[in-house]
Short mmCIF file of C-alpha atoms in Angstrom, two decimals:
data_model
loop_
_atom_site.label_atom_id
_atom_site.label_comp_id
_atom_site.label_asym_id
_atom_site.label_seq_id
_atom_site.Cartn_x
_atom_site.Cartn_y
_atom_site.Cartn_z
CA MET A 211 -13.22 11.70 10.32
CA LYS A 212 -9.57 12.70 10.08
CA LYS A 213 -8.89 16.43 10.24
CA LYS A 214 -6.40 18.03 7.89
CA LEU A 215 -3.54 19.84 9.57
CA ASN A 216 -2.85 23.48 8.61
CA LEU A 217 -0.84 26.48 9.79
CA ILE A 218 -3.67 27.61 12.10
CA ASN A 219 -4.95 24.46 13.82
CA VAL A 220 -1.41 23.23 14.50
CA LEU A 221 -1.12 26.19 16.89
CA LEU A 222 -4.27 25.20 18.78
CA PHE A 223 -3.37 21.77 20.13
CA ASN A 224 -3.28 23.33 23.61
CA PHE A 225 -5.40 26.47 23.51
CA PRO A 226 -4.98 27.48 27.21
CA LEU A 227 -1.17 27.42 26.92
CA ILE A 228 -1.11 29.47 23.72
CA ILE A 229 -3.48 32.09 25.16
CA SER A 230 -1.38 32.29 28.34
CA SER A 231 1.78 32.76 26.27
CA ILE A 232 0.21 35.49 24.11
CA ILE A 233 -1.14 37.40 27.14
CA ILE A 234 2.23 37.30 28.91
CA SER A 235 3.99 38.34 25.67
CA CYS A 236 1.71 41.37 25.38
CA ILE A 237 2.35 42.35 29.03
CA VAL A 238 6.11 42.03 28.51
CA THR A 239 5.85 44.08 25.30
CA ILE A 240 3.98 46.89 27.05
CA CYS A 241 6.63 46.94 29.79
CA ASN A 242 9.34 47.12 27.12
CA ILE A 243 7.69 50.11 25.47
CA GLN A 244 7.10 51.83 28.81
CA LEU A 245 10.79 51.39 29.68
CA ARG A 246 11.80 53.25 26.51
CA LYS A 247 9.21 55.93 27.17
CA TYR A 248 10.32 56.45 30.80
CA SER A 249 13.97 56.57 29.70
CA GLY A 250 13.12 59.46 27.39
CA ASN A 251 11.17 61.20 30.15
CA ILE A 252 14.23 61.17 32.45
CA ILE A 253 16.11 63.40 29.99
CA ASP A 254 13.32 66.00 30.11
CA GLN A 255 13.08 65.65 33.94
CA ILE A 256 16.74 66.41 34.72
CA GLY A 257 16.74 68.78 37.68
CA ILE A 258 13.25 67.78 38.84
CA VAL A 259 14.14 65.37 41.68
CA ASN A 260 10.63 64.22 42.61
CA GLU A 261 9.66 63.45 39.01
CA ILE A 262 12.88 61.46 38.36
CA HIS A 263 12.30 59.56 41.62
CA TYR A 264 8.84 58.37 40.55
CA THR A 265 10.08 57.58 37.03
CA LEU A 266 12.89 55.40 38.42
CA ILE A 267 10.36 53.49 40.56
CA ARG A 268 8.25 52.88 37.45
CA ILE A 269 11.33 51.71 35.53
CA THR A 270 12.22 49.28 38.35
CA GLY A 271 8.67 47.88 38.31
CA CYS A 272 8.76 47.44 34.53
CA ILE A 273 12.11 45.63 34.71
CA PHE A 274 10.77 43.25 37.37
CA ILE A 275 7.66 42.45 35.31
CA LEU A 276 9.80 42.15 32.17
CA VAL A 277 12.24 39.63 33.67
CA THR A 278 9.57 37.57 35.47
CA GLY A 279 7.23 37.56 32.48
CA SER A 280 9.99 36.52 30.06
CA PHE A 281 10.97 33.60 32.32
CA ILE A 282 7.37 32.36 32.69
CA ASN A 283 6.69 32.78 28.98
CA LYS A 284 9.73 30.71 27.97
CA TYR A 285 8.61 27.93 30.31
CA ILE A 286 5.06 27.98 28.88
CA LEU A 287 6.41 28.04 25.33
CA LYS A 288 8.61 24.98 25.93
CA ARG A 289 5.62 23.12 27.38
CA LEU A 290 3.47 24.13 24.40
CA ILE A 291 6.05 22.95 21.86
CA GLY A 292 6.66 19.69 23.73
CA PHE A 293 2.93 19.00 24.05
CA THR A 294 2.23 19.73 20.37
CA CYS A 295 5.13 17.61 19.10
CA LYS A 296 4.07 14.71 21.33
CA GLN A 297 0.48 15.01 20.06
CA LEU A 298 1.72 14.98 16.47
CA LEU A 299 3.92 11.93 17.08
CA ASP A 300 1.02 10.12 18.77
CA LYS A 301 -1.30 10.94 15.86
CA LEU A 302 1.33 9.84 13.33
CA THR A 303 1.95 6.58 15.17
CA TYR A 304 -1.76 5.83 15.41
CA SER A 305 -2.42 6.74 11.77
CA ILE A 306 0.45 4.65 10.40
CA SER A 307 -0.32 1.66 12.62
CA ASN A 308 -3.96 1.70 11.47
CA CYS A 309 -3.50 2.63 7.81
CA ASN A 310 -4.16 0.43 4.82
CA GLN A 311 -1.30 -2.06 4.49
CA ALA A 312 -1.22 -1.92 0.68
CA TRP A 313 -0.88 1.89 0.83
CA LEU A 314 1.87 1.66 3.46
CA ASN A 315 3.85 -0.86 1.42
CA ASN A 316 4.11 1.69 -1.40
CA GLN A 317 5.62 4.41 0.82
CA ASN A 318 9.26 5.34 1.12
CA ASN A 319 10.44 4.26 4.61
CA GLY A 320 13.05 7.03 4.54
CA ASP A 321 10.22 9.50 3.95
CA ALA A 322 8.34 8.17 6.99
CA ILE A 323 11.46 8.47 9.19
CA ASN A 324 12.00 12.02 7.94
CA THR A 325 8.38 12.89 8.75
CA PHE A 326 8.72 11.63 12.32
CA THR A 327 11.87 13.70 12.85
CA THR A 328 12.40 16.69 10.55
CA ASP A 329 8.76 17.54 9.86
CA VAL A 330 7.61 17.29 13.48
CA ASN A 331 10.60 19.39 14.59
CA GLY A 332 9.75 21.87 11.83
CA VAL A 333 6.30 22.35 13.36
CA GLY A 334 7.94 22.85 16.77
CA ASN A 335 10.19 25.57 15.31
CA TYR A 336 7.15 27.20 13.70
CA ILE A 337 5.27 27.35 17.03
CA ASN A 338 8.35 28.81 18.71
CA ARG A 339 8.62 31.42 15.98
CA ILE A 340 4.95 32.43 15.80
CA VAL A 341 3.97 32.26 19.48
CA GLY A 342 7.35 33.10 20.98
CA ILE A 343 8.45 35.84 18.58
CA ALA A 344 6.03 36.85 15.80
CA VAL A 345 2.95 37.54 17.98
CA SER A 346 4.86 39.74 20.44
CA ASP A 347 6.71 41.43 17.56
CA ALA A 348 3.43 42.23 15.77
CA PHE A 349 1.95 43.64 18.97
CA LEU A 350 5.15 45.59 19.61
CA PHE A 351 5.15 47.02 16.07
CA PHE A 352 1.47 48.00 16.31
CA ILE A 353 1.74 49.72 19.72
CA THR A 354 4.96 51.49 18.73
CA CYS A 355 3.36 52.86 15.56
CA ILE A 356 0.41 54.18 17.60
CA LEU A 357 2.75 55.95 20.04
CA ILE A 358 4.77 57.53 17.23
CA PHE A 359 1.52 58.56 15.51
CA LYS A 360 0.62 60.42 18.70
CA ILE A 361 3.99 62.18 18.67
CA ASN A 362 4.10 63.04 14.96
CA PHE A 363 1.79 61.74 12.23
CA TYR A 364 4.14 62.28 9.27
CA LEU A 365 7.12 60.66 11.00
CA ALA A 366 5.00 57.57 11.72
CA ILE A 367 3.89 57.34 8.07
CA LEU A 368 7.49 57.62 6.83
CA LEU A 369 8.66 54.92 9.25
CA ILE A 370 5.89 52.49 8.26
CA ILE A 371 6.53 52.99 4.52
CA SER A 372 10.31 52.63 4.83
CA SER A 373 10.03 49.49 6.95
CA THR A 374 7.29 47.58 5.09
CA ILE A 375 8.05 48.01 1.36
CA PRO A 376 10.88 45.38 1.38
CA VAL A 377 8.44 42.85 2.87
CA PHE A 378 6.94 42.30 -0.60
CA VAL A 379 10.37 41.42 -2.01
CA ILE A 380 10.93 38.96 0.85
CA ASN A 381 7.55 37.32 0.18
CA ILE A 382 8.47 36.68 -3.48
CA SER A 383 11.78 35.03 -2.55
CA SER A 384 10.01 32.97 0.14
CA ASN A 385 7.75 31.34 -2.48
CA LEU A 386 10.85 30.12 -4.30
CA LEU A 387 12.29 28.93 -0.98
CA GLN A 388 9.16 26.85 -0.32
CA LYS A 389 9.54 24.99 -3.63
CA LYS A 390 13.25 24.38 -3.04
CA TYR A 391 12.61 23.18 0.51
CA LYS A 392 10.03 20.67 -0.69
CA THR A 393 12.52 19.22 -3.18
CA PHE A 394 15.22 19.19 -0.48
CA GLN A 395 12.96 17.15 1.83
CA GLU A 396 12.23 14.62 -0.92
CA ILE A 397 15.93 14.14 -1.70
CA PHE A 398 16.80 13.91 2.00
CA SER A 399 14.09 11.26 2.47
CA ASN A 400 15.60 9.21 -0.36
CA ALA A 401 19.02 9.52 1.29
CA ASN A 402 17.50 8.25 4.55
CA LYS A 403 15.93 5.33 2.70
CA THR A 404 19.28 4.40 1.15
CA LEU A 405 20.96 4.48 4.57
CA HIS A 406 18.13 2.46 6.15
CA ASP A 407 18.25 -0.17 3.40
CA THR A 408 22.05 -0.45 3.70
CA LEU A 409 22.01 -0.89 7.48
CA SER A 410 19.03 -3.28 7.38
CA ASN A 411 20.82 -5.50 4.86
CA ILE A 412 24.39 -4.95 6.01
CA GLU A 413 25.28 -8.66 5.83
CA LEU A 414 24.16 -8.82 2.19
CA VAL A 415 26.08 -5.62 1.43
CA LYS A 416 29.23 -7.08 2.98
CA ALA A 417 28.73 -10.49 1.38
CA TYR A 418 28.89 -8.96 -2.11
CA SER A 419 31.51 -6.34 -1.10
CA ILE A 420 29.29 -3.49 -2.26
CA GLN A 421 29.91 -1.24 0.75
CA VAL A 422 31.64 1.33 -1.46
CA ASN A 423 28.76 1.38 -3.96
CA SER A 424 26.19 1.74 -1.17
CA LEU A 425 28.14 4.54 0.51
CA ASP A 426 28.69 6.29 -2.83
CA ASN A 427 24.95 6.11 -3.50
CA TYR A 428 24.20 7.57 -0.07
CA SER A 429 26.91 10.24 -0.39
CA GLY A 430 25.61 11.23 -3.83
CA LYS A 431 22.12 11.84 -2.48
CA LEU A 432 23.51 13.72 0.51
CA LYS A 433 25.57 15.89 -1.84
CA GLN A 434 22.45 16.65 -3.89
CA SER A 435 20.50 17.56 -0.74
CA ASN A 436 23.38 19.78 0.43
CA GLU A 437 23.28 21.66 -2.88
CA TYR A 438 19.61 22.45 -2.29
CA ASN A 439 20.42 23.36 1.30
CA ARG A 440 22.98 25.89 0.06
CA THR A 441 20.33 27.39 -2.23
CA LEU A 442 17.98 27.68 0.75
CA ALA A 443 20.74 29.38 2.74
CA LYS A 444 21.29 31.90 -0.08
CA LEU A 445 17.58 32.74 -0.20
CA GLU A 446 17.46 33.17 3.57
CA SER A 447 20.60 35.32 3.44
CA LEU A 448 18.93 37.50 0.79
CA GLY A 449 16.03 38.04 3.17
CA GLY A 450 18.48 38.94 5.93
CA ALA A 451 20.28 41.43 3.68
CA ILE A 452 16.98 43.10 2.76
CA SER A 453 16.08 43.31 6.45
CA ILE A 454 19.40 45.01 7.27
CA LEU A 455 18.85 47.49 4.43
CA THR A 456 15.37 48.18 5.78
CA SER A 457 16.67 48.81 9.30
CA PHE A 458 19.30 51.24 7.97
CA LEU A 459 16.66 53.11 5.95
CA THR A 460 14.36 53.30 9.00
CA VAL A 461 17.14 54.71 11.21
CA LEU A 462 18.04 57.22 8.48
CA VAL A 463 14.43 58.43 8.30
CA THR A 464 14.17 58.67 12.09
CA VAL A 465 17.41 60.60 12.54
CA GLY A 466 16.86 62.86 9.53
CA TYR A 467 13.23 63.81 9.99
CA GLY A 468 13.34 63.54 13.81
CA GLY A 469 16.36 65.83 13.93
CA TRP A 470 14.51 68.36 11.77
CA LEU A 471 11.54 68.22 14.19
CA VAL A 472 13.84 68.92 17.17
CA SER A 473 15.65 71.78 15.40
CA ASN A 474 12.30 73.40 14.64
CA SER A 475 11.06 72.85 18.22
CA TYR A 476 8.21 70.52 17.20
CA ILE A 477 9.44 67.94 19.73
CA THR A 478 11.81 67.97 22.71
CA ILE A 479 15.18 66.23 22.89
CA GLY A 480 13.70 63.77 25.40
CA THR A 481 10.87 62.96 22.98
CA PHE A 482 13.40 62.56 20.16
CA PHE A 483 15.39 60.18 22.39
CA THR A 484 12.17 58.21 23.06
CA ILE A 485 11.46 58.02 19.31
CA LEU A 486 14.99 56.73 18.65
CA MET A 487 14.54 53.97 21.21
CA LEU A 488 11.03 53.14 19.96
CA THR A 489 12.34 52.93 16.40
CA ASP A 490 14.21 49.84 17.54
CA TYR A 491 10.78 48.25 18.10
CA ILE A 492 9.96 48.88 14.46
CA ILE A 493 13.33 47.73 13.15
CA ASP A 494 13.58 44.56 15.27
CA PRO A 495 10.24 43.00 14.14
CA ILE A 496 11.03 43.81 10.51
CA MET A 497 14.50 42.28 10.88
CA LYS A 498 12.90 39.10 12.19
CA PHE A 499 10.01 39.16 9.74
CA SER A 500 11.94 37.68 6.83
CA ASN A 501 12.94 34.68 8.92
CA THR A 502 9.35 34.30 10.14
CA ILE A 503 8.12 34.16 6.53
CA PHE A 504 10.78 31.60 5.58
CA ILE A 505 9.98 29.40 8.59
CA THR A 506 6.26 29.62 7.77
CA LYS A 507 6.88 28.58 4.16
CA LYS A 508 9.02 25.66 5.31
CA THR A 509 6.35 24.62 7.80
CA LYS A 510 3.76 24.54 5.01
CA VAL A 511 5.92 21.87 3.39
CA ASN A 512 6.32 20.05 6.74
CA ILE A 513 2.55 20.07 7.28
CA GLU A 514 1.89 18.88 3.74
CA ARG A 515 4.19 15.92 4.38
CA LEU A 516 2.62 15.26 7.79
CA ASN A 517 -0.86 15.24 6.25
CA LYS A 518 0.26 12.54 3.84
CA TYR A 519 0.52 10.14 6.79
CA LEU A 520 -2.10 11.68 9.09
CA LEU A 521 -4.70 11.37 6.31
CA ALA A 522 -3.51 7.95 5.14
CA PRO A 523 -6.34 5.59 4.11
CA CYS A 524 -7.50 3.45 7.02
CA GLU A 525 -8.06 -0.29 7.10
CA ASN A 526 -11.65 0.27 6.12
CA LEU A 527 -13.59 -2.80 7.10
CA GLY A 528 -17.05 -2.47 8.67
CA ASN A 529 -18.16 -1.52 12.16
CA LYS A 530 -19.70 -4.77 13.38
CA GLU A 531 -18.03 -6.86 16.06
CA LEU A 532 -16.95 -10.24 14.74
CA VAL A 533 -18.55 -12.76 17.11
CA GLN A 534 -17.47 -16.38 17.43
CA ILE A 535 -20.59 -18.49 17.07
CA ASP A 536 -21.12 -22.24 16.94
CA SER A 537 -20.86 -22.68 13.20
CA LYS A 538 -20.16 -25.78 11.13
CA ILE A 539 -18.13 -23.74 8.63
CA VAL A 540 -15.67 -21.42 10.38
CA LEU A 541 -14.07 -19.91 7.27
CA GLU A 542 -15.45 -19.56 3.77
CA MET A 543 -14.09 -17.73 0.73
CA ARG A 544 -16.60 -17.24 -2.08
CA ASN A 545 -15.42 -16.34 -5.59
CA VAL A 546 -12.50 -14.30 -4.25
CA SER A 547 -10.45 -12.54 -6.92
CA PHE A 548 -7.39 -10.42 -6.23
CA SER A 549 -4.74 -8.59 -8.22
CA TYR A 550 -2.13 -5.96 -7.47
CA ASN A 551 -2.77 -4.44 -10.89
CA GLU A 552 -5.07 -5.11 -13.86
CA ASN A 553 -2.47 -7.15 -15.76
CA ASP A 554 -1.41 -9.36 -12.85
CA ILE A 555 -4.30 -11.49 -11.54
CA ILE A 556 -3.20 -13.39 -8.42
CA LEU A 557 -6.47 -15.10 -7.50
CA ASN A 558 -9.42 -15.65 -9.80
CA GLU A 559 -12.78 -16.63 -8.24
CA PHE A 560 -11.11 -18.70 -5.54
CA ASN A 561 -13.37 -20.75 -3.25
CA LEU A 562 -12.59 -22.39 0.08
CA LYS A 563 -14.50 -23.83 3.05
CA ILE A 564 -12.88 -24.86 6.34
CA LYS A 565 -14.54 -26.53 9.30
CA LYS A 566 -13.62 -26.22 12.95
CA GLY A 567 -10.67 -28.48 13.85
CA GLU A 568 -9.37 -28.65 10.26
CA HIS A 569 -5.71 -28.14 9.41
CA ILE A 570 -5.25 -27.50 5.70
CA TYR A 571 -2.14 -26.95 3.62
CA ILE A 572 -1.95 -24.54 0.68
CA ILE A 573 0.74 -25.29 -1.88
CA GLY A 574 1.65 -23.82 -5.24
CA PRO A 575 4.42 -22.10 -7.18
CA ILE A 576 5.74 -18.62 -6.41
CA GLY A 577 3.20 -15.96 -7.34
CA SER A 578 0.21 -18.29 -7.19
CA GLY A 579 -1.41 -16.34 -4.33
CA LYS A 580 -0.65 -18.54 -1.30
CA SER A 581 0.43 -15.70 0.97
CA SER A 582 -2.22 -13.40 -0.50
CA ILE A 583 -4.96 -15.74 0.76
CA LEU A 584 -3.65 -15.45 4.32
CA LYS A 585 -3.33 -11.67 4.05
CA ILE A 586 -6.90 -11.37 2.75
CA ILE A 587 -8.21 -13.43 5.67
CA ALA A 588 -6.16 -11.33 8.14
CA GLY A 589 -7.49 -8.09 6.64
CA PHE A 590 -4.17 -6.84 5.27
CA LEU A 591 -5.35 -6.95 1.65
CA GLN A 592 -8.79 -5.38 1.34
CA HIS A 593 -9.21 -4.52 -2.33
CA TYR A 594 -10.46 -7.95 -3.37
CA LYS A 595 -13.59 -9.05 -5.17
CA GLY A 596 -15.90 -11.68 -3.76
CA ASP A 597 -16.61 -12.39 -0.11
CA VAL A 598 -14.85 -13.87 2.91
CA TYR A 599 -16.89 -15.20 5.83
CA LEU A 600 -15.74 -16.01 9.35
CA TYR A 601 -18.34 -17.65 11.57
CA GLU A 602 -20.91 -16.81 8.85
CA GLN A 603 -20.09 -13.07 9.08
CA ASN A 604 -18.80 -11.12 6.10
CA LEU A 605 -15.37 -9.58 6.78
CA LYS A 606 -16.36 -6.45 4.87
CA GLU A 607 -18.91 -5.71 7.59
CA CYS A 608 -16.68 -6.46 10.61
CA ASN A 609 -14.23 -4.12 12.32
CA ILE A 610 -10.54 -4.88 12.01
CA GLU A 611 -9.84 -5.14 15.76
CA SER A 612 -12.37 -7.92 16.31
CA LEU A 613 -11.00 -9.75 13.25
CA ARG A 614 -7.38 -9.60 14.41
CA SER A 615 -8.36 -10.70 17.93
CA ILE A 616 -9.25 -14.19 16.66
CA ILE A 617 -6.23 -14.68 14.40
CA SER A 618 -2.65 -15.74 15.14
CA PHE A 619 -0.53 -14.87 12.11
CA VAL A 620 3.01 -16.18 11.58
CA THR A 621 4.40 -14.25 8.62
CA GLN A 622 6.85 -15.58 6.06
CA ASP A 623 9.41 -12.91 6.93
CA VAL A 624 9.87 -13.37 10.67
CA PHE A 625 10.51 -10.11 12.49
CA LEU A 626 11.73 -9.78 16.07
CA PHE A 627 12.09 -6.55 17.98
CA SER A 628 15.27 -5.33 19.62
CA GLY A 629 14.94 -6.45 23.26
CA THR A 630 14.82 -9.61 25.35
CA ILE A 631 13.47 -12.99 24.25
CA TYR A 632 10.84 -12.66 26.97
CA ASP A 633 9.65 -9.30 25.60
CA ASN A 634 9.50 -10.61 22.04
CA VAL A 635 7.23 -13.50 22.98
CA SER A 636 5.06 -11.68 25.54
CA ILE A 637 4.38 -8.72 23.24
CA VAL A 638 1.09 -10.32 22.11
CA LYS A 639 -0.05 -10.70 25.75
CA PRO A 640 1.93 -8.30 27.95
CA ASN A 641 0.35 -9.57 31.19
CA SER A 642 1.50 -13.15 30.64
CA THR A 643 3.40 -14.88 33.44
CA LYS A 644 6.87 -16.37 33.05
CA GLU A 645 5.25 -19.82 33.27
CA ASP A 646 3.01 -18.94 30.31
CA ILE A 647 6.02 -17.86 28.25
CA GLU A 648 7.98 -20.99 29.14
CA GLU A 649 5.01 -23.22 28.26
CA VAL A 650 4.57 -21.80 24.75
CA CYS A 651 8.33 -21.92 24.15
CA LYS A 652 8.23 -25.61 25.07
CA LEU A 653 5.44 -26.04 22.52
CA ALA A 654 7.67 -24.30 19.95
CA GLY A 655 10.63 -26.52 20.88
CA ILE A 656 12.96 -23.71 21.91
CA HIS A 657 12.72 -23.67 25.73
CA THR A 658 15.84 -25.81 26.31
CA GLU A 659 17.95 -23.64 24.01
CA ILE A 660 16.79 -20.49 25.80
CA VAL A 661 17.55 -21.71 29.33
CA ASN A 662 21.02 -22.75 28.17
CA MET A 663 21.76 -19.14 27.21
CA GLU A 664 23.64 -17.09 29.81
CA LYS A 665 20.67 -14.82 30.63
CA GLY A 666 17.95 -17.26 29.65
CA TYR A 667 14.66 -15.60 28.72
CA PHE A 668 16.18 -12.21 29.45
CA THR A 669 18.85 -12.61 26.78
CA ASN A 670 18.96 -9.50 24.61
CA ILE A 671 18.66 -9.94 20.86
CA GLY A 672 19.31 -7.31 18.22
CA GLU A 673 16.90 -5.81 15.76
CA ASP A 674 15.26 -8.44 13.55
CA GLY A 675 16.63 -11.21 15.79
CA TYR A 676 20.32 -10.45 15.35
CA GLY A 677 22.32 -12.85 17.53
CA ILE A 678 20.13 -15.92 17.15
CA SER A 679 19.71 -18.40 14.29
CA GLY A 680 16.99 -18.36 11.63
CA GLY A 681 15.44 -21.49 13.10
CA GLN A 682 15.32 -19.93 16.57
CA LYS A 683 13.71 -16.80 15.15
CA GLN A 684 11.05 -18.91 13.46
CA ARG A 685 10.27 -20.88 16.61
CA LEU A 686 10.02 -17.70 18.69
CA SER A 687 7.53 -16.41 16.14
CA LEU A 688 5.53 -19.64 16.54
CA ALA A 689 5.75 -19.31 20.35
CA ARG A 690 4.19 -15.87 20.01
CA ALA A 691 1.31 -17.35 18.02
CA PHE A 692 0.84 -20.14 20.58
CA LEU A 693 0.69 -17.54 23.37
CA ALA A 694 -2.03 -15.60 21.54
CA ASN A 695 -3.90 -18.93 21.32
CA SER A 696 -6.40 -17.62 18.76
CA PRO A 697 -9.06 -19.87 17.24
CA ILE A 698 -7.58 -19.32 13.77
CA PHE A 699 -3.89 -19.86 12.94
CA LEU A 700 -2.46 -18.52 9.68
CA LEU A 701 1.05 -19.89 9.15
CA ASP A 702 3.09 -18.66 6.19
CA GLU A 703 6.07 -20.98 5.55
CA PRO A 704 6.52 -21.83 9.28
CA TYR A 705 8.94 -24.71 8.55
CA SER A 706 11.30 -22.99 6.09
CA ALA A 707 14.19 -22.50 8.56
CA LEU A 708 13.68 -25.63 10.67
CA ASP A 709 15.56 -28.92 10.65
CA ILE A 710 13.76 -32.28 10.47
CA LYS A 711 13.65 -32.72 14.26
CA ASN A 712 12.06 -29.32 14.89
CA LYS A 713 9.65 -29.73 11.96
CA GLU A 714 8.31 -32.92 13.54
CA HIS A 715 8.04 -31.21 16.93
CA ILE A 716 6.01 -28.30 15.49
CA LYS A 717 3.76 -30.71 13.57
CA LYS A 718 2.97 -32.58 16.79
CA THR A 719 2.31 -29.30 18.62
CA LEU A 720 -0.09 -28.10 15.93
CA SER A 721 -1.85 -31.45 15.98
CA LYS A 722 -2.17 -31.21 19.77
CA ILE A 723 -3.51 -27.64 19.97
CA GLY A 724 -5.45 -27.66 16.70
CA LYS A 725 -8.39 -29.89 17.61
CA ASN A 726 -10.73 -26.93 18.12
CA LYS A 727 -8.97 -24.48 15.83
CA VAL A 728 -8.69 -23.69 12.15
CA ILE A 729 -5.08 -23.91 10.95
CA ILE A 730 -4.02 -22.85 7.47
CA THR A 731 -0.40 -23.55 6.57
CA VAL A 732 1.17 -22.15 3.43
CA THR A 733 4.21 -24.18 2.45
CA HIS A 734 6.41 -25.25 -0.41
CA ASP A 735 7.77 -28.16 1.65
CA THR A 736 5.49 -31.09 0.81
CA SER A 737 7.52 -33.43 3.04
CA ILE A 738 5.74 -32.10 6.12
CA ILE A 739 2.29 -32.91 4.71
CA ASP A 740 0.74 -36.20 5.86
CA ASP A 741 -0.99 -38.45 3.35
CA ASN A 742 -4.40 -37.91 4.95
CA SER A 743 -4.04 -34.11 5.16
CA ARG A 744 -6.28 -31.77 3.18
CA VAL A 745 -4.22 -29.96 0.56
CA ILE A 746 -5.26 -26.99 -1.59
CA SER A 747 -3.09 -26.68 -4.69
CA LEU A 748 -3.02 -23.34 -6.48
CA GLU A 749 -0.91 -24.60 -9.36
CA SER A 750 -3.90 -24.92 -11.68
CA LEU A 751 -4.98 -21.35 -10.85
CA VAL A 752 -1.74 -19.77 -12.05
CA LYS A 753 -2.01 -18.16 -15.45
CA GLY A 754 0.28 -19.78 -17.92
#
């Protein structure tokens, strides 16, 4: 079961490191306080050589521990932040790659990018603030108050009151900051989406000369996000101003009441000097406290956004392993109905049986459900009615990994990764040999074109196949499917970008390798269908 992230458990991804950091912070804090205390003692020990000598030795020891401890703690803190951010990124990647496809299709891709960057970094800043600053500051404040209580009870009470009252004002403004920050993140995500869409479709943008409109749209959203950012800056500045006022009030109380205590011989000048230096350990945490609150409020928004993806609905098929058995009927769909919404029925009680070695074609107009059938079989669309059986086993009872392991899926929108041709084909079987890759590329009819390129199979192509033709992209996608060599091939418009020569080559390849497989081809191109082929027409199923 997925665990919801919160402000506490995000700090506990590496418990040993966080405990080590806290312990070292406390040791460093004690040394800091002792330094101030010994500095005050020196004033009272002027003229007493032996006492000053021992005090200076203690000061030297404290400085050594202080410097060494601070260095070690910074190293531990960096490791803790790096480890936590990596864990979060790993969890995000796993969750998104295994989430329900229909849910993922409805998400803003700019929002996802923002989550991987801004929100994860926000958690890193929070850990740095809490573990690296807030914990040691809280310990410092607590110990300092105890020491001042021992010196003079009333002075300690006055210092605590003067330093903590403004905290309530800061907390009120931080609640407003949290709301504004959430809106800022949403607007910034939309700006990211606009930029992503523009860059992903840059040729279309240029073709219609709409660069100015696209940039204006992006600039407008950035301007809106900057306005919210300025509001956030004002709220944080207000917290800073209150902190400065608090520090001034605390110093005023210390000097005023402390001076009165000295003049009436309640404390020595050395003790008063110690109090003045210790007051800094009350002022400094309070000065930082407003920023700590603001960072915590921002992180609550970051965590809320992270949970959206970390708790995303999974591809929730069953737990049984799908086993290939010797079955007369390999694939059967019984009364399958599917719709994206109540008013748009795509499939209505659709039935289909396919035997081993069959290659069927599914034809029909746009919106008739051709691609939806393939996505249902592949487990991408799961909210359907009816039943789908593979090797006499209901897909609803089988786990998604075992299902995908027996399917080679060539999607309608061919996608290639930025990298070499070799990497793009071998991605389905990373341990494949060069001979394996060349063999499947020959089957896809693209081997000769590849070897004629300057770097052959190690030619780099851009994101989404930039630098090669649409037909080459499609054949590389087919080569990937041939390398997977699954018993079931789902081909969605595999001929759409091919010329007549390459269409015939792919048809012969499918005929050659398909004798013991199930091949389902969705197409609008009836010219590639032989007269004796089995054809499923969805035209009659489309609502008029």
